[in-house]
PDB file of C-alpha atoms in Angstrom:
ATOM      1  CA  MET N   1       0.000   0.000   0.000  1.00 44.00           C
ATOM      2  CA  LEU N   2       1.226   3.468  -0.846  1.00 55.00           C
ATOM      3  CA  SER N   3       2.216   5.467   2.196  1.00 56.00           C
ATOM      4  CA  LYS N   4      -0.468   7.890   3.357  1.00 68.00           C
ATOM      5  CA  ALA N   5      -2.596   6.773   0.408  1.00 70.00           C
ATOM      6  CA  GLY N   6      -5.530   9.066  -0.235  1.00 69.00           C
ATOM      7  CA  CYS N   7      -4.377  11.684   2.320  1.00 78.00           C
ATOM      8  CA  PRO N   8      -5.440  15.117   0.983  1.00 77.00           C
ATOM      9  CA  LYS N   9      -2.320  16.922   2.242  1.00 79.00           C
ATOM     10  CA  THR N  10      -0.001  14.413   0.607  1.00 82.00           C
ATOM     11  CA  MET N  11      -2.089  14.714  -2.552  1.00 83.00           C
ATOM     12  CA  LEU N  12      -1.500  18.477  -2.517  1.00 86.00           C
ATOM     13  CA  SER N  13       2.272  18.130  -2.492  1.00 87.00           C
ATOM     14  CA  ILE N  14       2.179  15.495  -5.243  1.00 87.00           C
ATOM     15  CA  LYS N  15      -0.022  17.889  -7.238  1.00 87.00           C
ATOM     16  CA  ASP N  16       2.504  20.716  -6.718  1.00 87.00           C
ATOM     17  CA  ALA N  17       5.280  18.486  -7.985  1.00 89.00           C
ATOM     18  CA  LEU N  18       3.287  17.340 -11.000  1.00 87.00           C
ATOM     19  CA  GLU N  19       2.371  20.889 -11.930  1.00 85.00           C
ATOM     20  CA  ALA N  20       5.995  22.038 -11.816  1.00 86.00           C
ATOM     21  CA  LEU N  21       7.060  19.021 -13.881  1.00 88.00           C
ATOM     22  CA  GLU N  22       4.013  18.789 -16.128  1.00 84.00           C
ATOM     23  CA  GLY N  23       4.250  17.132 -19.497  1.00 82.00           C
ATOM     24  CA  ARG N  24       6.622  14.602 -20.892  1.00 84.00           C
ATOM     25  CA  TRP N  25       9.569  16.929 -21.521  1.00 92.00           C
ATOM     26  CA  LYS N  26      10.652  18.812 -18.399  1.00 93.00           C
ATOM     27  CA  LEU N  27      12.250  15.911 -16.575  1.00 91.00           C
ATOM     28  CA  LEU N  28      14.001  14.795 -19.746  1.00 91.00           C
ATOM     29  CA  ILE N  29      15.451  18.285 -20.223  1.00 95.00           C
ATOM     30  CA  LEU N  30      16.620  18.333 -16.594  1.00 94.00           C
ATOM     31  CA  PHE N  31      18.118  14.888 -17.016  1.00 91.00           C
ATOM     32  CA  SER N  32      20.088  16.096 -20.021  1.00 92.00           C
ATOM     33  CA  LEU N  33      21.291  19.222 -18.169  1.00 95.00           C
ATOM     34  CA  ALA N  34      22.272  17.181 -15.115  1.00 91.00           C
ATOM     35  CA  GLU N  35      25.188  15.846 -17.153  1.00 90.00           C
ATOM     36  CA  SER N  36      26.552  19.327 -17.906  1.00 94.00           C
ATOM     37  CA  PRO N  37      25.398  22.841 -18.842  1.00 96.00           C
ATOM     38  CA  LYS N  38      24.349  22.896 -22.481  1.00 97.00           C
ATOM     39  CA  ARG N  39      23.409  25.217 -25.297  1.00 97.00           C
ATOM     40  CA  PHE N  40      19.906  25.206 -26.778  1.00 97.00           C
ATOM     41  CA  LYS N  41      20.837  23.176 -29.840  1.00 96.00           C
ATOM     42  CA  GLN N  42      22.601  20.527 -27.777  1.00 96.00           C
ATOM     43  CA  ILE N  43      19.542  19.996 -25.584  1.00 96.00           C
ATOM     44  CA  SER N  44      17.305  19.910 -28.647  1.00 96.00           C
ATOM     45  CA  LYS N  45      19.483  17.157 -30.128  1.00 94.00           C
ATOM     46  CA  GLU N  46      19.591  15.048 -26.964  1.00 93.00           C
ATOM     47  CA  VAL N  47      15.937  15.213 -26.012  1.00 92.00           C
ATOM     48  CA  THR N  48      14.694  13.197 -28.987  1.00 90.00           C
ATOM     49  CA  GLY N  49      11.397  14.290 -30.469  1.00 92.00           C
ATOM     50  CA  ILE N  50      11.089  17.750 -28.925  1.00 95.00           C
ATOM     51  CA  THR N  51      10.484  20.708 -31.255  1.00 96.00           C
ATOM     52  CA  ASP N  52      12.427  23.964 -30.842  1.00 97.00           C
ATOM     53  CA  LYS N  53       9.219  25.821 -30.029  1.00 97.00           C
ATOM     54  CA  THR N  54       8.329  23.398 -27.231  1.00 97.00           C
ATOM     55  CA  LEU N  55      11.883  23.344 -25.896  1.00 97.00           C
ATOM     56  CA  SER N  56      11.907  27.137 -25.712  1.00 97.00           C
ATOM     57  CA  LYS N  57       8.588  27.166 -23.825  1.00 97.00           C
ATOM     58  CA  GLU N  58       9.676  24.402 -21.451  1.00 96.00           C
ATOM     59  CA  LEU N  59      12.997  26.105 -20.652  1.00 97.00           C
ATOM     60  CA  LYS N  60      11.134  29.287 -19.698  1.00 96.00           C
ATOM     61  CA  SER N  61       8.803  27.358 -17.429  1.00 94.00           C
ATOM     62  CA  LEU N  62      11.749  25.515 -15.830  1.00 95.00           C
ATOM     63  CA  GLU N  63      13.453  28.876 -15.256  1.00 95.00           C
ATOM     64  CA  ALA N  64      10.309  30.280 -13.607  1.00 93.00           C
ATOM     65  CA  ASN N  65      10.272  27.265 -11.290  1.00 91.00           C
ATOM     66  CA  LYS N  66      13.953  27.808 -10.416  1.00 92.00           C
ATOM     67  CA  LEU N  67      14.918  24.444 -11.839  1.00 95.00           C
ATOM     68  CA  VAL N  68      17.102  25.735 -14.648  1.00 97.00           C
ATOM     69  CA  SER N  69      19.221  28.864 -14.994  1.00 97.00           C
ATOM     70  CA  ARG N  70      19.971  30.650 -18.248  1.00 97.00           C
ATOM     71  CA  ASP N  71      23.466  32.087 -18.385  1.00 95.00           C
ATOM     72  CA  VAL N  72      24.594  34.596 -20.992  1.00 95.00           C
ATOM     73  CA  TYR N  73      28.331  34.851 -21.627  1.00 93.00           C
ATOM     74  CA  ASP N  74      29.930  37.999 -22.938  1.00 93.00           C
ATOM     75  CA  THR N  75      31.541  36.508 -26.005  1.00 92.00           C
ATOM     76  CA  PHE N  76      31.178  37.655 -29.594  1.00 91.00           C
ATOM     77  CA  PRO N  77      28.525  36.682 -30.539  1.00 90.00           C
ATOM     78  CA  PRO N  78      27.062  36.205 -27.025  1.00 92.00           C
ATOM     79  CA  THR N  79      26.794  32.597 -25.867  1.00 93.00           C
ATOM     80  CA  VAL N  80      23.749  31.339 -23.977  1.00 95.00           C
ATOM     81  CA  GLU N  81      23.973  28.243 -21.829  1.00 97.00           C
ATOM     82  CA  TYR N  82      21.405  26.478 -19.721  1.00 97.00           C
ATOM     83  CA  SER N  83      22.304  24.719 -16.512  1.00 97.00           C
ATOM     84  CA  ILE N  84      20.440  22.809 -13.823  1.00 96.00           C
ATOM     85  CA  THR N  85      20.084  24.582 -10.450  1.00 96.00           C
ATOM     86  CA  PRO N  86      20.604  22.906  -7.042  1.00 94.00           C
ATOM     87  CA  HIS N  87      16.801  22.818  -6.754  1.00 93.00           C
ATOM     88  CA  GLY N  88      16.663  20.989 -10.099  1.00 93.00           C
ATOM     89  CA  LEU N  89      19.321  18.545  -8.887  1.00 93.00           C
ATOM     90  CA  SER N  90      17.135  17.794  -5.873  1.00 91.00           C
ATOM     91  CA  LEU N  91      14.906  15.859  -8.308  1.00 91.00           C
ATOM     92  CA  GLU N  92      17.556  13.127  -8.435  1.00 87.00           C
ATOM     93  CA  LYS N  93      15.557  10.595  -6.426  1.00 88.00           C
ATOM     94  CA  VAL N  94      12.378  11.259  -8.402  1.00 90.00           C
ATOM     95  CA  LEU N  95      14.306  10.639 -11.632  1.00 88.00           C
ATOM     96  CA  ASP N  96      15.942   7.514 -10.241  1.00 89.00           C
ATOM     97  CA  GLU N  97      12.604   6.023  -9.223  1.00 90.00           C
ATOM     98  CA  LEU N  98      11.031   6.948 -12.565  1.00 90.00           C
ATOM     99  CA  HIS N  99      13.964   5.273 -14.308  1.00 89.00           C
ATOM    100  CA  PHE N 100      13.556   2.023 -12.356  1.00 91.00           C
ATOM    101  CA  TRP N 101       9.796   2.049 -12.800  1.00 92.00           C
ATOM    102  CA  GLY N 102      10.102   2.860 -16.512  1.00 91.00           C
ATOM    103  CA  LEU N 103      12.304  -0.214 -16.966  1.00 90.00           C
ATOM    104  CA  ALA N 104       9.767  -2.447 -15.207  1.00 91.00           C
ATOM    105  CA  HIS N 105       6.891  -0.863 -17.115  1.00 91.00           C
ATOM    106  CA  ARG N 106       8.539  -1.436 -20.479  1.00 88.00           C
ATOM    107  CA  LYS N 107       9.006  -5.093 -19.589  1.00 88.00           C
ATOM    108  CA  LYS N 108       5.428  -5.512 -18.410  1.00 86.00           C
ATOM    109  CA  VAL N 109       3.366  -3.465 -20.852  1.00 81.00           C
ATOM    110  CA  ILE N 110       5.425  -2.699 -23.912  1.00 68.00           C
ATOM    111  CA  GLY N 111       6.973  -6.162 -23.679  1.00 72.00           C
ATOM    112  CA  LYS N 112      10.466  -5.484 -24.960  1.00 59.00           C
TER     113      LYS N 112
ATOM    114  CA  MET J   1      24.821  14.896  -9.883  1.00 44.00           C
ATOM    115  CA  LEU J   2      21.981  12.714 -11.123  1.00 54.00           C
ATOM    116  CA  SER J   3      23.011   9.111 -11.579  1.00 56.00           C
ATOM    117  CA  LYS J   4      23.751   8.229 -15.197  1.00 68.00           C
ATOM    118  CA  ALA J   5      22.847  11.793 -16.137  1.00 70.00           C
ATOM    119  CA  GLY J   6      22.427  12.270 -19.858  1.00 69.00           C
ATOM    120  CA  CYS J   7      22.660   8.514 -20.623  1.00 78.00           C
ATOM    121  CA  PRO J   8      20.371   7.827 -23.628  1.00 77.00           C
ATOM    122  CA  LYS J   9      19.209   4.414 -22.346  1.00 79.00           C
ATOM    123  CA  THR J  10      18.245   5.842 -18.962  1.00 82.00           C
ATOM    124  CA  MET J  11      16.492   8.667 -20.775  1.00 83.00           C
ATOM    125  CA  LEU J  12      14.431   6.093 -22.695  1.00 86.00           C
ATOM    126  CA  SER J  13      13.106   4.443 -19.541  1.00 87.00           C
ATOM    127  CA  ILE J  14      12.305   7.809 -17.954  1.00 87.00           C
ATOM    128  CA  LYS J  15      10.484   8.718 -21.179  1.00 87.00           C
ATOM    129  CA  ASP J  16       8.490   5.459 -21.011  1.00 87.00           C
ATOM    130  CA  ALA J  17       7.485   6.235 -17.448  1.00 89.00           C
ATOM    131  CA  LEU J  18       6.511   9.816 -18.256  1.00 87.00           C
ATOM    132  CA  GLU J  19       4.423   8.711 -21.222  1.00 85.00           C
ATOM    133  CA  ALA J  20       2.496   6.176 -19.147  1.00 86.00           C
ATOM    134  CA  LEU J  21       1.937   8.771 -16.410  1.00 88.00           C
ATOM    135  CA  GLU J  22       1.543  11.827 -18.621  1.00 85.00           C
ATOM    136  CA  GLY J  23      -0.336  14.858 -17.381  1.00 82.00           C
ATOM    137  CA  ARG J  24      -1.135  16.066 -13.937  1.00 84.00           C
ATOM    138  CA  TRP J  25      -3.938  13.623 -13.152  1.00 92.00           C
ATOM    139  CA  LYS J  26      -2.885   9.997 -13.504  1.00 93.00           C
ATOM    140  CA  LEU J  27      -0.682   9.789 -10.422  1.00 91.00           C
ATOM    141  CA  LEU J  28      -3.308  11.604  -8.359  1.00 91.00           C
ATOM    142  CA  ILE J  29      -5.961   9.102  -9.454  1.00 95.00           C
ATOM    143  CA  LEU J  30      -3.649   6.216  -8.575  1.00 94.00           C
ATOM    144  CA  PHE J  31      -2.886   7.805  -5.228  1.00 91.00           C
ATOM    145  CA  SER J  32      -6.593   8.023  -4.474  1.00 92.00           C
ATOM    146  CA  LEU J  33      -7.182   4.383  -5.531  1.00 94.00           C
ATOM    147  CA  ALA J  34      -4.214   3.191  -3.473  1.00 91.00           C
ATOM    148  CA  GLU J  35      -6.301   3.858  -0.372  1.00 90.00           C
ATOM    149  CA  SER J  36      -9.140   1.584  -1.522  1.00 94.00           C
ATOM    150  CA  PRO J  37     -11.131   0.638  -4.639  1.00 96.00           C
ATOM    151  CA  LYS J  38     -13.555   3.413  -5.500  1.00 97.00           C
ATOM    152  CA  ARG J  39     -16.491   4.270  -7.711  1.00 97.00           C
ATOM    153  CA  PHE J  40     -16.209   6.917 -10.426  1.00 97.00           C
ATOM    154  CA  LYS J  41     -17.973   9.620  -8.415  1.00 96.00           C
ATOM    155  CA  GLN J  42     -15.807   9.048  -5.362  1.00 96.00           C
ATOM    156  CA  ILE J  43     -12.605   9.468  -7.387  1.00 96.00           C
ATOM    157  CA  SER J  44     -14.040  12.559  -9.060  1.00 96.00           C
ATOM    158  CA  LYS J  45     -14.715  14.088  -5.650  1.00 94.00           C
ATOM    159  CA  GLU J  46     -11.282  13.288  -4.204  1.00 93.00           C
ATOM    160  CA  VAL J  47      -9.136  14.389  -7.131  1.00 92.00           C
ATOM    161  CA  THR J  48      -9.955  18.077  -6.820  1.00 90.00           C
ATOM    162  CA  GLY J  49     -10.311  19.987 -10.054  1.00 92.00           C
ATOM    163  CA  ILE J  50     -10.679  17.076 -12.493  1.00 95.00           C
ATOM    164  CA  THR J  51     -13.686  17.078 -14.840  1.00 96.00           C
ATOM    165  CA  ASP J  52     -15.742  13.919 -15.413  1.00 97.00           C
ATOM    166  CA  LYS J  53     -14.724  13.875 -19.060  1.00 97.00           C
ATOM    167  CA  THR J  54     -11.013  13.983 -18.213  1.00 97.00           C
ATOM    168  CA  LEU J  55     -11.391  11.429 -15.434  1.00 97.00           C
ATOM    169  CA  SER J  56     -13.117   9.023 -17.816  1.00 97.00           C
ATOM    170  CA  LYS J  57     -10.335   9.445 -20.409  1.00 97.00           C
ATOM    171  CA  GLU J  58      -7.588   9.061 -17.805  1.00 96.00           C
ATOM    172  CA  LEU J  59      -9.132   5.910 -16.322  1.00 97.00           C
ATOM    173  CA  LYS J  60      -9.208   4.319 -19.787  1.00 96.00           C
ATOM    174  CA  SER J  61      -5.560   5.186 -20.343  1.00 94.00           C
ATOM    175  CA  LEU J  62      -4.613   3.815 -16.901  1.00 95.00           C
ATOM    176  CA  GLU J  63      -6.497   0.600 -17.717  1.00 95.00           C
ATOM    177  CA  ALA J  64      -4.634   0.275 -21.039  1.00 93.00           C
ATOM    178  CA  ASN J  65      -1.348   0.624 -19.146  1.00 91.00           C
ATOM    179  CA  LYS J  66      -2.423  -2.075 -16.647  1.00 92.00           C
ATOM    180  CA  LEU J  67      -2.264   0.374 -13.759  1.00 95.00           C
ATOM    181  CA  VAL J  68      -5.963   0.314 -12.902  1.00 97.00           C
ATOM    182  CA  SER J  69      -8.600  -2.386 -13.243  1.00 97.00           C
ATOM    183  CA  ARG J  70     -12.297  -1.766 -13.816  1.00 97.00           C
ATOM    184  CA  ASP J  71     -14.509  -4.264 -12.028  1.00 95.00           C
ATOM    185  CA  VAL J  72     -18.211  -4.666 -12.760  1.00 95.00           C
ATOM    186  CA  TYR J  73     -20.334  -6.259 -10.031  1.00 94.00           C
ATOM    187  CA  ASP J  74     -23.537  -8.105 -10.806  1.00 93.00           C
ATOM    188  CA  THR J  75     -25.832  -6.029  -8.606  1.00 92.00           C
ATOM    189  CA  PHE J  76     -29.007  -4.255  -9.628  1.00 92.00           C
ATOM    190  CA  PRO J  77     -28.200  -1.776 -11.056  1.00 90.00           C
ATOM    191  CA  PRO J  78     -24.671  -3.007 -11.875  1.00 92.00           C
ATOM    192  CA  THR J  79     -21.894  -1.451  -9.788  1.00 93.00           C
ATOM    193  CA  VAL J  80     -18.597  -0.401 -11.342  1.00 96.00           C
ATOM    194  CA  GLU J  81     -15.502  -0.025  -9.185  1.00 97.00           C
ATOM    195  CA  TYR J  82     -11.975   0.969 -10.064  1.00 98.00           C
ATOM    196  CA  SER J  83      -8.992  -0.456  -8.233  1.00 97.00           C
ATOM    197  CA  ILE J  84      -5.223  -0.109  -8.461  1.00 96.00           C
ATOM    198  CA  THR J  85      -3.336  -3.114  -9.856  1.00 96.00           C
ATOM    199  CA  PRO J  86      -0.110  -4.527  -8.386  1.00 94.00           C
ATOM    200  CA  HIS J  87       1.695  -2.791 -11.274  1.00 93.00           C
ATOM    201  CA  GLY J  88       0.058   0.477 -10.212  1.00 93.00           C
ATOM    202  CA  LEU J  89       1.139  -0.110  -6.622  1.00 93.00           C
ATOM    203  CA  SER J  90       4.708  -0.512  -7.835  1.00 91.00           C
ATOM    204  CA  LEU J  91       4.678   3.291  -8.312  1.00 91.00           C
ATOM    205  CA  GLU J  92       4.855   3.699  -4.533  1.00 87.00           C
ATOM    206  CA  LYS J  93       8.454   4.945  -4.488  1.00 88.00           C
ATOM    207  CA  VAL J  94       7.857   7.347  -7.366  1.00 90.00           C
ATOM    208  CA  LEU J  95       4.878   8.816  -5.483  1.00 88.00           C
ATOM    209  CA  ASP J  96       6.842   9.011  -2.234  1.00 89.00           C
ATOM    210  CA  GLU J  97       9.696  10.887  -3.885  1.00 90.00           C
ATOM    211  CA  LEU J  98       7.279  13.225  -5.683  1.00 90.00           C
ATOM    212  CA  HIS J  99       5.582  13.897  -2.367  1.00 89.00           C
ATOM    213  CA  PHE J 100       8.848  14.819  -0.625  1.00 91.00           C
ATOM    214  CA  TRP J 101       9.988  16.908  -3.552  1.00 92.00           C
ATOM    215  CA  GLY J 102       6.605  18.635  -3.837  1.00 91.00           C
ATOM    216  CA  LEU J 103       6.870  19.691  -0.179  1.00 90.00           C
ATOM    217  CA  ALA J 104      10.345  21.161  -0.728  1.00 91.00           C
ATOM    218  CA  HIS J 105       9.247  22.817  -3.952  1.00 91.00           C
ATOM    219  CA  ARG J 106       6.256  24.484  -2.313  1.00 88.00           C
ATOM    220  CA  LYS J 107       8.552  25.890   0.360  1.00 88.00           C
ATOM    221  CA  LYS J 108      11.120  27.136  -2.147  1.00 85.00           C
ATOM    222  CA  VAL J 109       9.055  28.453  -5.033  1.00 80.00           C
ATOM    223  CA  ILE J 110       5.486  28.944  -3.925  1.00 68.00           C
ATOM    224  CA  GLY J 111       6.775  30.120  -0.554  1.00 72.00           C
ATOM    225  CA  LYS J 112       4.090  28.795   1.750  1.00 59.00           C
TER     226      LYS J 112
END
């Protein structure tokens, strides 16, 4: 049985988390940035299937939630890099558990 | 640093998990059903903010992913109950970690 199953207060915090991480892309972007800070095009290449428009929108939302920071370097032309914040890194355990569950789910439902 | 950060194979399993659990509702529905099997109206009441149309769609998707089972009882009129499957219960650790992270996130970003 899930701990505190059905408890409204626990449901609220799960809802907060899901709203900050909504959609199928945000955690994948964070996972990519956890390796190292990256430029827009690098992230776009690594997160297979995401469009540039969606990536741009998701990065802004991640910035607003203090999960990603956007750093502009004074080069010519200016360089922009995205990096994961300490708050973003605190999602490590969530990502780990999703990884383990995703493996089990693929075996059970997708069957390969 | 996130374990195996950036690794394409790990990213695939996280993507699988996120696709099965996409949106802000599925985990909340599962969390509600983890307490006990429930009828449609009970779930609708507990998962604050969900519309009946969305709940119906989400329950079908959860059934297809073997996370929820729909049980029809031969009463008059027939009773329909939804319950979480053992595969659904295997999300316990994911939900726990989301709960802890959601608490920290509320403190940090929402500030209350």
